[in-house]
Short mmCIF file of C-alpha atoms in Angstrom, two decimals:
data_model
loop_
_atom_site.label_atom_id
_atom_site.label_comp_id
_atom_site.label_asym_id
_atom_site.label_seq_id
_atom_site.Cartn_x
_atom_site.Cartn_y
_atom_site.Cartn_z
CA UNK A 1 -18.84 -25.16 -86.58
CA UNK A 2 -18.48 -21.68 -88.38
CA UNK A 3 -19.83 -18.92 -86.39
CA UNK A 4 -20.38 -20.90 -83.28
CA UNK A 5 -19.74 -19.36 -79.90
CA UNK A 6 -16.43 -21.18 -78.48
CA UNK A 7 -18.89 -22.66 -75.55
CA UNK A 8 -21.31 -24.32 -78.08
CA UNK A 9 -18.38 -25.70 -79.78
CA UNK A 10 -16.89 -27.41 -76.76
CA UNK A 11 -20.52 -28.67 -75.71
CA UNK A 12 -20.62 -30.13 -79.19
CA UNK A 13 -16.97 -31.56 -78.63
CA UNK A 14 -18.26 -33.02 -75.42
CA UNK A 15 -21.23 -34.61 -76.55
CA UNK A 16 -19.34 -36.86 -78.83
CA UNK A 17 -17.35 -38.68 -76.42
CA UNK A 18 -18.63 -41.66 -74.33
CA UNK A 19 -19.48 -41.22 -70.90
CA UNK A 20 -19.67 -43.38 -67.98
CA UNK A 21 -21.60 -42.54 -64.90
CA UNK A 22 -21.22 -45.56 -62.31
CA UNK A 23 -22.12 -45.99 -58.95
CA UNK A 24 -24.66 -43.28 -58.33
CA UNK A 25 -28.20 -44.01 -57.00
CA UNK A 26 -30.26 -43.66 -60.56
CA UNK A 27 -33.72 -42.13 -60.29
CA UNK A 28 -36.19 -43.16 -63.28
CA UNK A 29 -39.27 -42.08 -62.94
CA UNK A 30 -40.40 -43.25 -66.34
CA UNK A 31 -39.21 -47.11 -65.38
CA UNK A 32 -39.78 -46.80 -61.16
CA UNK A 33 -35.91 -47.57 -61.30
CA UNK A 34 -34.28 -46.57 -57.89
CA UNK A 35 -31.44 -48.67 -57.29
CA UNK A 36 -27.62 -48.01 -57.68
CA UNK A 37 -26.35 -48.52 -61.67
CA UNK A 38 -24.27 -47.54 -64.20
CA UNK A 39 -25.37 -44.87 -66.73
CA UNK A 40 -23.28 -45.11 -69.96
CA UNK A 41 -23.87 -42.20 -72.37
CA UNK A 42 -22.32 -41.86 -76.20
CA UNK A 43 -22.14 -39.75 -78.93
CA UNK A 44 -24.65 -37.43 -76.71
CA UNK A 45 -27.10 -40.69 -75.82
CA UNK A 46 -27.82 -42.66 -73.31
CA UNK A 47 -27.52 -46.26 -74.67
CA UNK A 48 -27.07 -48.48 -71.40
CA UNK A 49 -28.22 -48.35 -67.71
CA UNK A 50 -27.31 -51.23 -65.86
CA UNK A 51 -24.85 -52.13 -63.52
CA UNK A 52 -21.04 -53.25 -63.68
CA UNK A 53 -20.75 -51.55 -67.65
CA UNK A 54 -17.04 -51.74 -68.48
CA UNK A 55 -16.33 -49.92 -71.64
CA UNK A 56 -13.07 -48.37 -72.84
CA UNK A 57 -12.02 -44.66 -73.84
CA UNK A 58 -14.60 -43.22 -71.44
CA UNK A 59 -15.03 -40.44 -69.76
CA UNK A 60 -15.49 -41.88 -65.64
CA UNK A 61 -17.87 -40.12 -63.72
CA UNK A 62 -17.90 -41.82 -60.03
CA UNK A 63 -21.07 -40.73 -58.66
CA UNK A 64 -21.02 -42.70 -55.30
CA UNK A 65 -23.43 -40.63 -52.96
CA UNK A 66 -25.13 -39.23 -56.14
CA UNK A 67 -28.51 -39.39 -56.86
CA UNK A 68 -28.53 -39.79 -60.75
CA UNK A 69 -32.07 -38.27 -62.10
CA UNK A 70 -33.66 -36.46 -65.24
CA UNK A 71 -32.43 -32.71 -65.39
CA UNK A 72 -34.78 -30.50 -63.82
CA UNK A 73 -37.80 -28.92 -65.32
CA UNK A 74 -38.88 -25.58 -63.99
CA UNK A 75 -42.05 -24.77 -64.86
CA UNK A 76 -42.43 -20.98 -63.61
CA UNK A 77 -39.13 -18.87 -64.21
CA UNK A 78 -38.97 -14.97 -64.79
CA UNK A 79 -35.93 -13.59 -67.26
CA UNK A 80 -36.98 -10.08 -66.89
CA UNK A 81 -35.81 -10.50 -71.04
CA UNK A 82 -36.63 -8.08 -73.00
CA UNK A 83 -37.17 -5.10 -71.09
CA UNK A 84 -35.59 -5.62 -67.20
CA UNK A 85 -31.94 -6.80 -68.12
CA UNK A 86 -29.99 -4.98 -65.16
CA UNK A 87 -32.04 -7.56 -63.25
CA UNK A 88 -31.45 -10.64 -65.05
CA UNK A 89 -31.24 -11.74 -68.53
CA UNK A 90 -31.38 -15.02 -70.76
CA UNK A 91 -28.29 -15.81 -70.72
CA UNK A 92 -27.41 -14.87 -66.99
CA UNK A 93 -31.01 -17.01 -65.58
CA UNK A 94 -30.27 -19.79 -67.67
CA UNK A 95 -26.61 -20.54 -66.57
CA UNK A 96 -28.03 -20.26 -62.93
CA UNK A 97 -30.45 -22.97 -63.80
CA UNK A 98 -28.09 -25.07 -65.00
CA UNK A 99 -26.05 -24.83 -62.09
CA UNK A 100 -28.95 -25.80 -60.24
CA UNK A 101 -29.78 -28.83 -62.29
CA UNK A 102 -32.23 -27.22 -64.48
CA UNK A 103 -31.97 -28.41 -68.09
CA UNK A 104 -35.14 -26.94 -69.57
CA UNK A 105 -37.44 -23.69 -67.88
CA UNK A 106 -40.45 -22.33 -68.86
CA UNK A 107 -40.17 -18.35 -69.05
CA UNK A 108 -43.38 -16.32 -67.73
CA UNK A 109 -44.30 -13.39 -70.33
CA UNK A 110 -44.88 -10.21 -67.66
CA UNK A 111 -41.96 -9.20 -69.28
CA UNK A 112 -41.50 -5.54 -70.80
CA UNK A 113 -42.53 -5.59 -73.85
CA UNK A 114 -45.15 -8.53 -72.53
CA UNK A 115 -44.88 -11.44 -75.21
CA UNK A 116 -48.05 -10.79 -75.86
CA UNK A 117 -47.29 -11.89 -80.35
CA UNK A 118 -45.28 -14.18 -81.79
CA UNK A 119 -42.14 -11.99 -82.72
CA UNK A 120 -41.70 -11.26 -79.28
CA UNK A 121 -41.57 -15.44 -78.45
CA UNK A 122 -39.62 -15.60 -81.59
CA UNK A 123 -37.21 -12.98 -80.04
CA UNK A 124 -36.68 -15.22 -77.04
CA UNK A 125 -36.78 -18.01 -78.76
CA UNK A 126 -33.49 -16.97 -81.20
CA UNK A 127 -31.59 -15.19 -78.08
CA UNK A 128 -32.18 -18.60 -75.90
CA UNK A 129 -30.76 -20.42 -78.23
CA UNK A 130 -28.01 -18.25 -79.39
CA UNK A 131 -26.83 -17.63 -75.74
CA UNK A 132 -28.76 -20.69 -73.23
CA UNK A 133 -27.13 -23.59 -72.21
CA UNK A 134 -30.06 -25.04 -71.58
CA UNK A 135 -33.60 -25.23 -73.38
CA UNK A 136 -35.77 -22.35 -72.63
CA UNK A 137 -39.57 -22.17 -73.74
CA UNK A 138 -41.84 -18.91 -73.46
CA UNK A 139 -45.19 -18.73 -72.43
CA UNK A 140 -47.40 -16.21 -74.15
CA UNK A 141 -49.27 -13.46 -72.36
CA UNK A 142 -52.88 -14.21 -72.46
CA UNK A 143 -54.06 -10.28 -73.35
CA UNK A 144 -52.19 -7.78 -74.93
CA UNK A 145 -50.12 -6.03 -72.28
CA UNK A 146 -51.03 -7.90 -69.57
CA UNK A 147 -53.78 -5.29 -69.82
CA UNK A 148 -56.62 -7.69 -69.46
CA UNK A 149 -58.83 -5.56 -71.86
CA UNK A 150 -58.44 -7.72 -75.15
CA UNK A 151 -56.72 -11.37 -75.84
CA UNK A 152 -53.49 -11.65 -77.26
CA UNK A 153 -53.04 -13.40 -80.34
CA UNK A 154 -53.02 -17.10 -78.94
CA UNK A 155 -53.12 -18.95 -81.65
CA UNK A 156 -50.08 -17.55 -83.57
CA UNK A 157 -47.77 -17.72 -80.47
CA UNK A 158 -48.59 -21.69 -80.43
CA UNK A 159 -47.63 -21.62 -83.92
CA UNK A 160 -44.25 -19.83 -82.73
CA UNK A 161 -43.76 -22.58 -80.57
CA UNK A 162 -45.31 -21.18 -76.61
CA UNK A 163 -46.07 -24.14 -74.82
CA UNK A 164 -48.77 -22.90 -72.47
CA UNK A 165 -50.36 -19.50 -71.87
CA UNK A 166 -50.50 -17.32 -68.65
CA UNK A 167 -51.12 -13.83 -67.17
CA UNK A 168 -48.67 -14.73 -64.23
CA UNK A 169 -47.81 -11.68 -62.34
CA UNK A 170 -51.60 -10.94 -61.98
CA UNK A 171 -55.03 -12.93 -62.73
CA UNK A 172 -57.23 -11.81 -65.92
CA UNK A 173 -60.25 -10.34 -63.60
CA UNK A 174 -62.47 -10.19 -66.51
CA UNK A 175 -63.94 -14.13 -66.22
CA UNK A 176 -65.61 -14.19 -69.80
CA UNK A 177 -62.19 -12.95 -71.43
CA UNK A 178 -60.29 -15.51 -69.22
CA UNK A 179 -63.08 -18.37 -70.15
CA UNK A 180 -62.48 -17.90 -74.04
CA UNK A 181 -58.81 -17.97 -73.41
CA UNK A 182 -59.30 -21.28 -72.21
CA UNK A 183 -61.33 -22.35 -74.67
CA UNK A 184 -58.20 -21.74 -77.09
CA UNK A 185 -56.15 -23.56 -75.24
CA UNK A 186 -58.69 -26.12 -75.09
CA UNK A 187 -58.57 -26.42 -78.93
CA UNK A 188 -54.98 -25.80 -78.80
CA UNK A 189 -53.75 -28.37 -76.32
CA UNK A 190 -52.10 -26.30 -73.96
CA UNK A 191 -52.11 -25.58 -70.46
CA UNK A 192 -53.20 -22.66 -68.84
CA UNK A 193 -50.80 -21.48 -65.52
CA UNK A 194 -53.25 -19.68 -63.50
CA UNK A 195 -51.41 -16.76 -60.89
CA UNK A 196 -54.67 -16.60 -58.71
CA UNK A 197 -54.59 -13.22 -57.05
CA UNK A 198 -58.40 -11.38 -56.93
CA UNK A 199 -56.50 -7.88 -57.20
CA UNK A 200 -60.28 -6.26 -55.63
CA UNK A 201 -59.26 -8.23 -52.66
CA UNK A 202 -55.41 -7.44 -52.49
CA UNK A 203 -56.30 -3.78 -50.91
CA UNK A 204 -51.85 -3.04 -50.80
CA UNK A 205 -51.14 -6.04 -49.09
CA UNK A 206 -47.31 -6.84 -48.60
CA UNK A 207 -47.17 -9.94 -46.81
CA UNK A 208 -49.49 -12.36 -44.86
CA UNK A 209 -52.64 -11.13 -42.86
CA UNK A 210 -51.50 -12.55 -39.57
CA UNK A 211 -50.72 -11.76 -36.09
CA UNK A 212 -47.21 -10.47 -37.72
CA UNK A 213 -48.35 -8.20 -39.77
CA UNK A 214 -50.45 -6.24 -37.34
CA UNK A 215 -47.92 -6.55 -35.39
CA UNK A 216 -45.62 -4.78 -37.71
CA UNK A 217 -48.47 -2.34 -38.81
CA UNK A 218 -48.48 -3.66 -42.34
CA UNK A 219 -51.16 -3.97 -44.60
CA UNK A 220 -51.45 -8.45 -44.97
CA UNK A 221 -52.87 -10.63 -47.77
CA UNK A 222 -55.63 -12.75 -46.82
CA UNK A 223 -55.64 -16.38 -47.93
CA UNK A 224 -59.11 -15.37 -49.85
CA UNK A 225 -57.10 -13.17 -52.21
CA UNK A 226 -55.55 -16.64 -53.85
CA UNK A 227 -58.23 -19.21 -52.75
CA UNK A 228 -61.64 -17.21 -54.52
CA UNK A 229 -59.20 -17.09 -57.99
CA UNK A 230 -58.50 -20.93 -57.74
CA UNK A 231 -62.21 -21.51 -56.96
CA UNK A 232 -62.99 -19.73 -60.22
CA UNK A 233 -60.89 -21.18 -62.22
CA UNK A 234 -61.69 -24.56 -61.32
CA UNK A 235 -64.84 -24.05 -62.23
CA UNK A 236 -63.83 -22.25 -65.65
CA UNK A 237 -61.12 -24.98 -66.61
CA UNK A 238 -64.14 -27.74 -65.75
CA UNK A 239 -66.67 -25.98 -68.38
CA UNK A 240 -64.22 -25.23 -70.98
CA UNK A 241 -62.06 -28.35 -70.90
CA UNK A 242 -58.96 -26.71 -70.69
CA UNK A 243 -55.86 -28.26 -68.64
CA UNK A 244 -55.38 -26.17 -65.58
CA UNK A 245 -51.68 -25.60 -63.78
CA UNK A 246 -52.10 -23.87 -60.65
CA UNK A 247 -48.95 -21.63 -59.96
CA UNK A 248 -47.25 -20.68 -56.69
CA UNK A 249 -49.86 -22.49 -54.64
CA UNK A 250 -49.61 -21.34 -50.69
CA UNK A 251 -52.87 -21.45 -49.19
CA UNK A 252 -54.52 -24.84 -46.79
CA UNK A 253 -57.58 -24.28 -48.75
CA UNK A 254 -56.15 -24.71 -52.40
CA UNK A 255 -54.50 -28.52 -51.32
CA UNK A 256 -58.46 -29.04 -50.61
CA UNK A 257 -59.81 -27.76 -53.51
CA UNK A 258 -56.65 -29.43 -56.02
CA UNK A 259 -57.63 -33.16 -54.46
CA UNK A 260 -61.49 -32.36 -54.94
CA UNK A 261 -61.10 -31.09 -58.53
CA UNK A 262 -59.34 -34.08 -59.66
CA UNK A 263 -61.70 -36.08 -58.06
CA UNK A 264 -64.03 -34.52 -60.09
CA UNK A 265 -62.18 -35.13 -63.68
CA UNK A 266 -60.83 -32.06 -63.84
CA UNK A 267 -57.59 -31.66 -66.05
CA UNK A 268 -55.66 -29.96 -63.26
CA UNK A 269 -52.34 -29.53 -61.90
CA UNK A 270 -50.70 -27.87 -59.03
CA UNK A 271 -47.25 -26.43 -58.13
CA UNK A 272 -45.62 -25.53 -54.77
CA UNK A 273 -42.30 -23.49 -54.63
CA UNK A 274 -39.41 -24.35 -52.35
CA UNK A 275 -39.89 -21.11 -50.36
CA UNK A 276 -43.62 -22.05 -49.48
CA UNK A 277 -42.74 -25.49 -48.03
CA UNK A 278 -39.71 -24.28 -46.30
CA UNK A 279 -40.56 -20.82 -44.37
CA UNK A 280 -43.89 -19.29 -43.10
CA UNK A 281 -44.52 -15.55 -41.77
CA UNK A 282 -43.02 -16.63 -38.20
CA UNK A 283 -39.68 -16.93 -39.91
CA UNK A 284 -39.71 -13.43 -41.85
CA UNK A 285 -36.74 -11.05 -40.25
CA UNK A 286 -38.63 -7.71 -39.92
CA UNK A 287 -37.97 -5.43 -42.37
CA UNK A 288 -36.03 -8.08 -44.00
CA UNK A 289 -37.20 -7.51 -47.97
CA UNK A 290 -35.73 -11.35 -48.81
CA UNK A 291 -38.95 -12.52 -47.35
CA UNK A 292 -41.33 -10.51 -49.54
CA UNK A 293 -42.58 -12.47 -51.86
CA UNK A 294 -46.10 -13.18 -54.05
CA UNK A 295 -47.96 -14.72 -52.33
CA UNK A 296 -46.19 -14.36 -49.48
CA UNK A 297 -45.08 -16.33 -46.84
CA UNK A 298 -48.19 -18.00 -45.19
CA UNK A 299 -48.76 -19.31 -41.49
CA UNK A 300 -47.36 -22.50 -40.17
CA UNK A 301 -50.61 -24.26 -40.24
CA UNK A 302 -50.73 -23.56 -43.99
CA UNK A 303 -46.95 -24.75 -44.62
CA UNK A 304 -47.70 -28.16 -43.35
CA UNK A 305 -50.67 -28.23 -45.14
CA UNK A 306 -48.59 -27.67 -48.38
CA UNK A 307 -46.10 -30.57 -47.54
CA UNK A 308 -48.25 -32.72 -46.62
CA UNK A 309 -50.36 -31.94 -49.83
CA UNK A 310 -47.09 -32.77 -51.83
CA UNK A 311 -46.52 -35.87 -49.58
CA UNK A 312 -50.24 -37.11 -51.09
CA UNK A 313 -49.36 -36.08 -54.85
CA UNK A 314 -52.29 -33.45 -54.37
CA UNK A 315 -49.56 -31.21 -55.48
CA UNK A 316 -47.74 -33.14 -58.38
CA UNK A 317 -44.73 -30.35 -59.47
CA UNK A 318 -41.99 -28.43 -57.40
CA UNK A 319 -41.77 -25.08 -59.03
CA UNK A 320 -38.98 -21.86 -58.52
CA UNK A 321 -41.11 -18.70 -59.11
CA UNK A 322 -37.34 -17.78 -59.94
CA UNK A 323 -38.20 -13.53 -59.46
CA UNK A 324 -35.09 -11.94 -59.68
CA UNK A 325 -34.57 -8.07 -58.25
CA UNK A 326 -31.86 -6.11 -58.69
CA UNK A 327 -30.21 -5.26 -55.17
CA UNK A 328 -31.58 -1.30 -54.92
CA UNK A 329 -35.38 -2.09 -55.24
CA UNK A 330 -34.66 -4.95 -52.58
CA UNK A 331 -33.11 -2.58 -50.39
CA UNK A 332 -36.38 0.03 -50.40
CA UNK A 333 -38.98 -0.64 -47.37
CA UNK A 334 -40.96 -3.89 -47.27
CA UNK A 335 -44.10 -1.93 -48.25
CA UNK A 336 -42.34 -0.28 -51.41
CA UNK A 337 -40.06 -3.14 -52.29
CA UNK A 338 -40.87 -5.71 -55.18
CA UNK A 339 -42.45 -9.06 -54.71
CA UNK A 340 -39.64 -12.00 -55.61
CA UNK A 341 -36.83 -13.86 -54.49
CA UNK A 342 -34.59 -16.10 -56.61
CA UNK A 343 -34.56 -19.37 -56.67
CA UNK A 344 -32.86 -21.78 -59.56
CA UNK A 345 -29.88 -22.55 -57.79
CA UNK A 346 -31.20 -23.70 -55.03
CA UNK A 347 -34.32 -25.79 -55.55
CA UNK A 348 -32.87 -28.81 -56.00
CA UNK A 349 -31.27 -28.53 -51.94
CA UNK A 350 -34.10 -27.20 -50.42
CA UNK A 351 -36.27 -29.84 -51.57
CA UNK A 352 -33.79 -32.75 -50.60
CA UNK A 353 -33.30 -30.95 -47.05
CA UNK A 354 -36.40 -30.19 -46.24
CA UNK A 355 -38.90 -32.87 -48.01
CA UNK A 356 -36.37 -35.75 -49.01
CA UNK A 357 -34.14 -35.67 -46.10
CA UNK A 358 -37.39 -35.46 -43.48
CA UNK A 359 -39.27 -38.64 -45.40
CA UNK A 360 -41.95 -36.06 -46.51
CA UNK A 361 -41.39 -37.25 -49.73
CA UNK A 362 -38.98 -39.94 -51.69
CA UNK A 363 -36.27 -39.13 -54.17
CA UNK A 364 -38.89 -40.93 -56.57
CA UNK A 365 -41.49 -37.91 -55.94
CA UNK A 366 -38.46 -35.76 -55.90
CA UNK A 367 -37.42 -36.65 -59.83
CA UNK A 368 -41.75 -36.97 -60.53
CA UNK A 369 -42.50 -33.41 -59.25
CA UNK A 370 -39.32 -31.60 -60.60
CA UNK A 371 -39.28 -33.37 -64.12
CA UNK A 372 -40.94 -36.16 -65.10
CA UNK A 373 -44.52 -34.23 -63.95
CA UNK A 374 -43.79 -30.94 -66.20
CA UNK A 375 -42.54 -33.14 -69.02
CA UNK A 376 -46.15 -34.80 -69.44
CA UNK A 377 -48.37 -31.65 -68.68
CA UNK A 378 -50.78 -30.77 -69.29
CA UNK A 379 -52.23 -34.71 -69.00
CA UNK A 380 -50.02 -37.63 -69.25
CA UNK A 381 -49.04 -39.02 -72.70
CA UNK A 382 -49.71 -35.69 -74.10
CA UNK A 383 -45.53 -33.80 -73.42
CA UNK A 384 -45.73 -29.99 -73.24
CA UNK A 385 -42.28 -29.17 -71.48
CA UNK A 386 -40.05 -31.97 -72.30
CA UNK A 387 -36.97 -31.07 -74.62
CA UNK A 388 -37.85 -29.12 -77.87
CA UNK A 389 -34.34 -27.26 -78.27
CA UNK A 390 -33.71 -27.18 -82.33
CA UNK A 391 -37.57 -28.85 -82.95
CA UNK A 392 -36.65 -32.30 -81.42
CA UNK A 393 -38.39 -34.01 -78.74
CA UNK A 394 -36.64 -35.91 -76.31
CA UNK A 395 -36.51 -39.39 -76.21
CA UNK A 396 -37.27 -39.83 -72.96
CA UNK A 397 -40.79 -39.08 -73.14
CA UNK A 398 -41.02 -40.84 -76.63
CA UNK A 399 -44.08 -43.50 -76.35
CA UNK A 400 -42.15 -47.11 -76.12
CA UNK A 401 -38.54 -45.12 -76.07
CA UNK A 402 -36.13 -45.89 -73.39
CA UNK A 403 -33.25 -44.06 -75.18
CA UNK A 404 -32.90 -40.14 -75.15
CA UNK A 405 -31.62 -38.22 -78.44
CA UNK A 406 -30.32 -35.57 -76.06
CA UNK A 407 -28.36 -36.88 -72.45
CA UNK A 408 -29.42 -34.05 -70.27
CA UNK A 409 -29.52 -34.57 -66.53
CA UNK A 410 -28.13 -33.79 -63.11
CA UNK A 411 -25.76 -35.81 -60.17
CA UNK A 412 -26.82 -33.97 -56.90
CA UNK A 413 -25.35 -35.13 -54.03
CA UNK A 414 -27.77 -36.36 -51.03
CA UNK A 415 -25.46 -36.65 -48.38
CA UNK A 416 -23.85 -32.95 -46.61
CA UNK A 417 -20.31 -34.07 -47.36
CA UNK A 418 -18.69 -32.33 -50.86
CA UNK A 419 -17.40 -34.02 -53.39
CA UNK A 420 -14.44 -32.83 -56.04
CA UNK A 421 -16.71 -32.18 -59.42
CA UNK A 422 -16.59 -29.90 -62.10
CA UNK A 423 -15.40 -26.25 -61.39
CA UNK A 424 -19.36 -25.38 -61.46
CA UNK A 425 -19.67 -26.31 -58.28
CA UNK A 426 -21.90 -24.48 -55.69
CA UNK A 427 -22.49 -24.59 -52.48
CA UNK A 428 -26.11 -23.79 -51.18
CA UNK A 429 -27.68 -24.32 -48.07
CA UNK A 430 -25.41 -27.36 -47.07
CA UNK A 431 -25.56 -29.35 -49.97
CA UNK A 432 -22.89 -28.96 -53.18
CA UNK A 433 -25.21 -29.20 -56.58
CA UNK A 434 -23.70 -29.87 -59.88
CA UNK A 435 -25.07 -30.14 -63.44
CA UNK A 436 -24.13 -33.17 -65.44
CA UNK A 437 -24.92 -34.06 -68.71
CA UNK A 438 -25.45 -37.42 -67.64
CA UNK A 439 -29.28 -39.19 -67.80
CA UNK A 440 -32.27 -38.21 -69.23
CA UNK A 441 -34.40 -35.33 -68.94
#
């Protein structure tokens, strides 16, 4: 262990000792299990899961209350690393995600530089793992700079290990650029994650186009400005082959046009973010900067579009947008204020209170749209997102494998009372979250 950092050494210490997990309410989506069992984890794998294990010279985790599931995978995180530290960092975003449950993110590249080549994923890459608890992949940009002028070298950031490509912050405008970018990815076998914004239609928009914003005398966002980029790709990702992942979906009309383009055999997917199924404009505090996000804050009618969308599995992941700010830009006026709220830490209890908790959804399509979903995108048997920390895959999304080589996973309590666990503790909108390295991600 020469030259480790004191916290890798005691994770290391850690994973060699046995640990039992009993009583909690396990949550396989790769098996259907949902029942209450035993999870029994040694040497840093999960060997049994089953009920009544009795083994000695383990570590007892009583999760009574607990649902026991696969560690979170966030799909859509921004580190602001390199380039926007005072806002956030690899090492600072990461621990947050693991305090929310997240075991592996995927980082979006409108960083500054933009990883736009593959030293710049290779920088990530070597700080992540020098300094991240958890396992962090970068997306690559797909034109140089974000710039939209020229593509960015694809093919040797999937060699330096991106696992999908994306302009996110913005849409590439230019449709025959953005069409032979998906024809790489075609060839390449990875996803594209589309922000769908038509920037000609945007016109300084800084929230919804509603009765609110007149009312406020602020320029609003029309639901066209997302739903004409998602029509466009559609089309593009149905002609090129490529597997499209809709980001940050907010709109009625995209939980339309998701069901009829996989109707149609298009390789699509589709993400909604916790603060798009739990607010809409009628909720925003005026002049209140916390509720200016991109896209922003729909209308009512569109929110329970959205969850009932997710209900159907016409949206099949539960992404963060995770847009961290430091506290002066927040603090400017809504129109001069950034877009972007965090979100890591609290995912997890905003989807249990307001989809899990309301039988919108089951824990089962909890543990599906938060993990098991982004571990098999882009299409299922083909694993984009699942573990990869120091090259190996995890076993849990190993054809025929019901054992993990790496025991990552979360215990989040379901029910509002705390229990005693772990000094990371945290308490967040009513519910106490804590990451365990317990069951398989």
């Amino acid at each position: 262990m020469v030259g480790r950092r004191p916290e890798e050494k005691k994770r290391i210490r850690e994973r060699k000792m046995s640990i039992l997990i009993k009583n909690g309410q396990v949550i396989d989506p790769a098996t259907q299990k949902d029942e209450i069992s035993d999870v029994l984890i040694e040497n840093g794998v999960i060997t049994r899961v089953e009920k009544g294990i009795r083994v000695k010279d383990a570590q007892v985790i009583d999760a009574k209350g607990c649902y026991v599931m696969p560690g979170i995978i966030d799909m859509h995180v921004h580190l602001r690393d390199p380039g926007q530290t005072y806002k956030e960092d690899i090492e600072s975003g990461s621990k947050a995600a693991a305090k929310g449950g997240v075991t592996t993110l995927v980082a979006m590249p409108n960083t500054k530089p933009v990883i736009d080549s593959p030293d710049r994923v290779n920088y990530v890459t070597i700080k992540a793992d020098r300094f991240s608890p958890i396992n962090v992949l970068q997306a690559g940009a797909i034109t140089v700079g974000q710039k939209g002028e020229e593509l960015a070298d694809i093919e040797g950031m999937v060699k330096a290990g991106i696992p999908a490509i994306s302009e996110d912050g913005k849409s590439v405008m230019n449709a025959l650029l953005y069409k032979e970018a998906m024809e790489i990815a075609a060839e390449k076998n990875i996803p594209v994650l589309a922000h769908c914004e038509d920037k000609n239609l945007v016109n300084g928009g800084c929230m919804n186009e509603d009765a609110n914003s007149r009312e406020w005398h602020l320029p609003g966002i029309t639901n066209s400005v997302e739903n004409t980029i998602v029509a466009r790709d559609i089309v593009l990702a149905a002609e090129t082959g490529a597997h499209l992942h809709l980001c940050h979906c907010s709109t009625k009309e995209s939980v339309d046009m998701v069901r009829e383009a996989r109707k149609a055999g298009v390789s699509i997917s589709a993400e909604v973010c916790p603060h798009h199924f739990t607010l809409c404009s009628d909720d925003i505090v005026k002049g209140d900067t916390n509720y200016k996000m991109n896209p922003p804050l729909r209308t009512k009618e569109d929110l329970e579009a959205l969850r009932q969308g997710l209900k159907d599995d016409v949206f099949d992941v539960i992404s963060t947008d995770h847009a961290p700010h430091a506290l002066t830009e927040k603090q400017e006026s809504f129109k001069k204020a950034p877009f972007g709220i965090v979100g890591l830490e609290t995912s997890v209890a905003l989807t249990i209170t307001e989809l899990v908790d309301t039988e919108i959804i089951t824990p089962m399509q909890m543990a599906e749209k938060m993990s098991y979903n982004p571990a098999k995108n882009p299409a299922p048997g083909q694993e984009r997102f699942s573990c990869t920390r120091h090259g190996r895959r995890c076993g849990y999304h190993r054809s025929g494998s019901r054992v993990c080589d790496r025991s990552e996973g979360v215990c989040f309590q379901g029910q509002k009372h705390s229990v005693r666990r772990q000094e990371s503790q945290r308490k967040s909108y009513g519910y106490r979250m804590r990451r365990q390295d317990c069951i398989r991600s």
